[in-house]
Amino acid sequence: MQDIRYVEMNRVAEGKNIERLKSELHLLDADGKQENGHTFDVDSKQKRFLLVLCSTTVADFDLASHLDTAPELVDRVYNRPTLHTLESNTIQGAVEPLSIKKLARQRKHQYKILSQRIDREKKMFVIGQKIQTRKDLHVSRG
């Protein structure tokens, strides 16, 4: 009986850690996530085209000008400043390539930790189920 409580307590604690990590990371660069889709009015007839930012786009549609951002920033999923912001404000945060690489490494490491915690939580759930099944079989036999 204590075994199942111990496993369940650790599984709940792991679940809280997973939620904390998810809230910090926002799953910005996660592999396998759903692609973003945006609908834009392309012409005067109000035809709507679904443009998926990571795949092909409609010909003669300039996404950078429509989003009012620099063409280099169109592929970014987050923190895509407008041209006005780029002109009027100084860049906040890391701008040197070495700092950006370091931050990317740290973010990748955090996603790896998150993935490990999710796997651990799943394994604890399975272990809890096995212990409960053994307990139920033992009670039914005895």
CSV table of C-alpha atoms in Angstrom, one decimal:
chain,number,residue,atom,x,y,z
A,1,MET,CA,0.0,0.0,0.0
A,2,GLN,CA,2.8,2.4,0.8
A,3,ASP,CA,4.5,1.6,-2.6
A,4,ILE,CA,1.5,2.8,-4.6
A,5,ARG,CA,1.2,6.0,-2.5
A,6,TYR,CA,5.0,6.7,-2.9
A,7,VAL,CA,4.8,6.2,-6.7
A,8,GLU,CA,1.6,8.3,-6.9
A,9,MET,CA,3.2,11.1,-4.8
A,10,ASN,CA,6.3,11.2,-7.0
A,11,ARG,CA,4.1,11.1,-10.2
A,12,VAL,CA,2.1,14.1,-9.0
A,13,ALA,CA,5.3,16.0,-8.1
A,14,GLU,CA,6.7,15.2,-11.5
A,15,GLY,CA,3.5,16.4,-13.1
A,16,LYS,CA,3.8,19.8,-11.3
A,17,ASN,CA,7.4,20.1,-12.4
A,18,ILE,CA,6.3,19.4,-16.0
A,19,GLU,CA,3.6,22.1,-15.8
A,20,ARG,CA,6.1,24.6,-14.4
A,21,LEU,CA,8.6,23.8,-17.2
A,22,LYS,CA,5.9,24.0,-19.9
A,23,SER,CA,4.8,27.4,-18.6
A,24,GLU,CA,8.4,28.7,-18.6
A,25,LEU,CA,9.2,27.4,-22.1
A,26,HIS,CA,5.8,27.9,-23.8
A,27,LEU,CA,6.8,25.1,-26.2
A,28,LEU,CA,8.2,27.7,-28.6
A,29,ASP,CA,10.6,25.6,-30.6
A,30,ALA,CA,9.1,22.2,-29.9
A,31,ASP,CA,9.5,19.5,-32.6
A,32,GLY,CA,6.2,18.0,-33.8
A,33,LYS,CA,4.1,20.9,-32.7
A,34,GLN,CA,1.1,22.0,-34.9
A,35,GLU,CA,2.1,24.5,-37.6
A,36,ASN,CA,0.7,28.0,-37.2
A,37,GLY,CA,-1.9,29.0,-39.8
A,38,HIS,CA,-3.0,32.6,-40.4
A,39,THR,CA,-5.8,33.8,-42.7
A,40,PHE,CA,-5.1,37.0,-44.6
A,41,ASP,CA,-7.2,39.1,-47.0
A,42,VAL,CA,-5.2,39.0,-50.2
A,43,ASP,CA,-7.3,40.9,-52.8
A,44,SER,CA,-10.2,43.3,-52.9
A,45,LYS,CA,-12.8,40.5,-53.5
A,46,GLN,CA,-12.2,39.3,-49.9
A,47,LYS,CA,-10.9,35.9,-51.0
A,48,ARG,CA,-9.2,34.2,-48.1
A,49,PHE,CA,-6.2,32.0,-48.4
A,50,LEU,CA,-4.7,30.0,-45.6
A,51,LEU,CA,-1.0,30.7,-45.4
A,52,VAL,CA,1.0,28.3,-43.4
A,53,LEU,CA,4.1,30.2,-42.4
A,54,CYS,CA,6.4,27.2,-42.5
A,55,SER,CA,5.4,25.9,-45.9
A,56,THR,CA,4.5,27.3,-49.3
A,57,THR,CA,2.7,30.6,-49.6
A,58,VAL,CA,0.5,32.1,-52.3
A,59,ALA,CA,2.4,33.7,-55.1
A,60,ASP,CA,2.8,37.5,-55.1
A,61,PHE,CA,2.0,37.8,-51.4
A,62,ASP,CA,4.7,39.6,-49.4
A,63,LEU,CA,4.3,38.3,-45.9
A,64,ALA,CA,6.9,40.6,-44.4
A,65,SER,CA,5.1,43.7,-45.6
A,66,HIS,CA,1.7,42.4,-44.5
A,67,LEU,CA,3.1,41.7,-41.0
A,68,ASP,CA,5.1,45.0,-41.1
A,69,THR,CA,8.3,43.3,-40.1
A,70,ALA,CA,11.8,42.6,-41.6
A,71,PRO,CA,11.9,39.8,-44.1
A,72,GLU,CA,14.6,38.1,-41.9
A,73,LEU,CA,12.1,37.8,-39.0
A,74,VAL,CA,9.2,36.3,-40.9
A,75,ASP,CA,10.2,32.7,-40.0
A,76,ARG,CA,10.3,33.5,-36.3
A,77,VAL,CA,7.5,32.0,-34.3
A,78,TYR,CA,7.8,34.4,-31.4
A,79,ASN,CA,9.2,37.9,-30.7
A,80,ARG,CA,8.6,39.2,-34.2
A,81,PRO,CA,8.9,43.1,-33.8
A,82,THR,CA,7.4,45.5,-36.3
A,83,LEU,CA,9.6,47.8,-38.5
A,84,HIS,CA,8.5,50.8,-36.4
A,85,THR,CA,9.7,49.0,-33.2
A,86,LEU,CA,13.0,48.1,-34.9
A,87,GLU,CA,13.6,51.7,-36.0
A,88,SER,CA,12.6,53.4,-32.7
A,89,ASN,CA,13.9,51.1,-30.0
A,90,THR,CA,17.3,49.6,-29.3
A,91,ILE,CA,17.4,45.8,-29.4
A,92,GLN,CA,16.9,44.3,-25.9
A,93,GLY,CA,18.6,41.1,-24.9
A,94,ALA,CA,21.3,39.1,-26.6
A,95,VAL,CA,22.5,40.3,-29.9
A,96,GLU,CA,26.0,38.7,-30.2
A,97,PRO,CA,26.0,35.4,-32.1
A,98,LEU,CA,27.9,33.7,-29.2
A,99,SER,CA,25.2,34.8,-26.7
A,100,ILE,CA,22.4,33.7,-29.0
A,101,LYS,CA,24.0,30.3,-29.5
A,102,LYS,CA,24.4,30.0,-25.7
A,103,LEU,CA,20.7,30.8,-25.2
A,104,ALA,CA,19.7,28.3,-27.9
A,105,ARG,CA,21.7,25.6,-26.2
A,106,GLN,CA,20.1,26.4,-22.8
A,107,ARG,CA,16.7,26.3,-24.4
A,108,LYS,CA,17.4,23.0,-26.1
A,109,HIS,CA,18.7,21.6,-22.7
A,110,GLN,CA,15.5,22.7,-21.0
A,111,TYR,CA,13.3,21.0,-23.7
A,112,LYS,CA,15.4,17.8,-23.2
A,113,ILE,CA,14.8,18.0,-19.4
A,114,LEU,CA,11.1,18.5,-20.1
A,115,SER,CA,11.0,15.4,-22.4
A,116,GLN,CA,12.8,13.3,-19.8
A,117,ARG,CA,10.3,14.4,-17.1
A,118,ILE,CA,7.3,13.6,-19.3
A,119,ASP,CA,8.8,10.1,-19.9
A,120,ARG,CA,9.4,9.6,-16.2
A,121,GLU,CA,5.9,10.6,-15.4
A,122,LYS,CA,4.5,8.1,-17.9
A,123,LYS,CA,6.7,5.4,-16.5
A,124,MET,CA,5.5,6.2,-13.0
A,125,PHE,CA,1.9,6.0,-14.1
A,126,VAL,CA,2.5,2.5,-15.6
A,127,ILE,CA,4.3,1.4,-12.4
A,128,GLY,CA,1.4,2.6,-10.3
A,129,GLN,CA,-1.0,0.7,-12.5
A,130,LYS,CA,1.1,-2.5,-12.2
A,131,ILE,CA,1.2,-2.2,-8.4
A,132,GLN,CA,-2.5,-1.7,-8.3
A,133,THR,CA,-3.1,-4.7,-10.5
A,134,ARG,CA,-0.9,-6.9,-8.3
A,135,LYS,CA,-2.7,-5.6,-5.2
A,136,ASP,CA,-6.1,-6.3,-6.8
A,137,LEU,CA,-5.0,-9.8,-7.8
A,138,HIS,CA,-3.6,-10.6,-4.4
A,139,VAL,CA,-6.9,-9.5,-2.7
A,140,SER,CA,-9.0,-11.5,-5.1
A,141,ARG,CA,-6.9,-14.7,-4.5
A,142,GLY,CA,-6.7,-14.3,-0.7
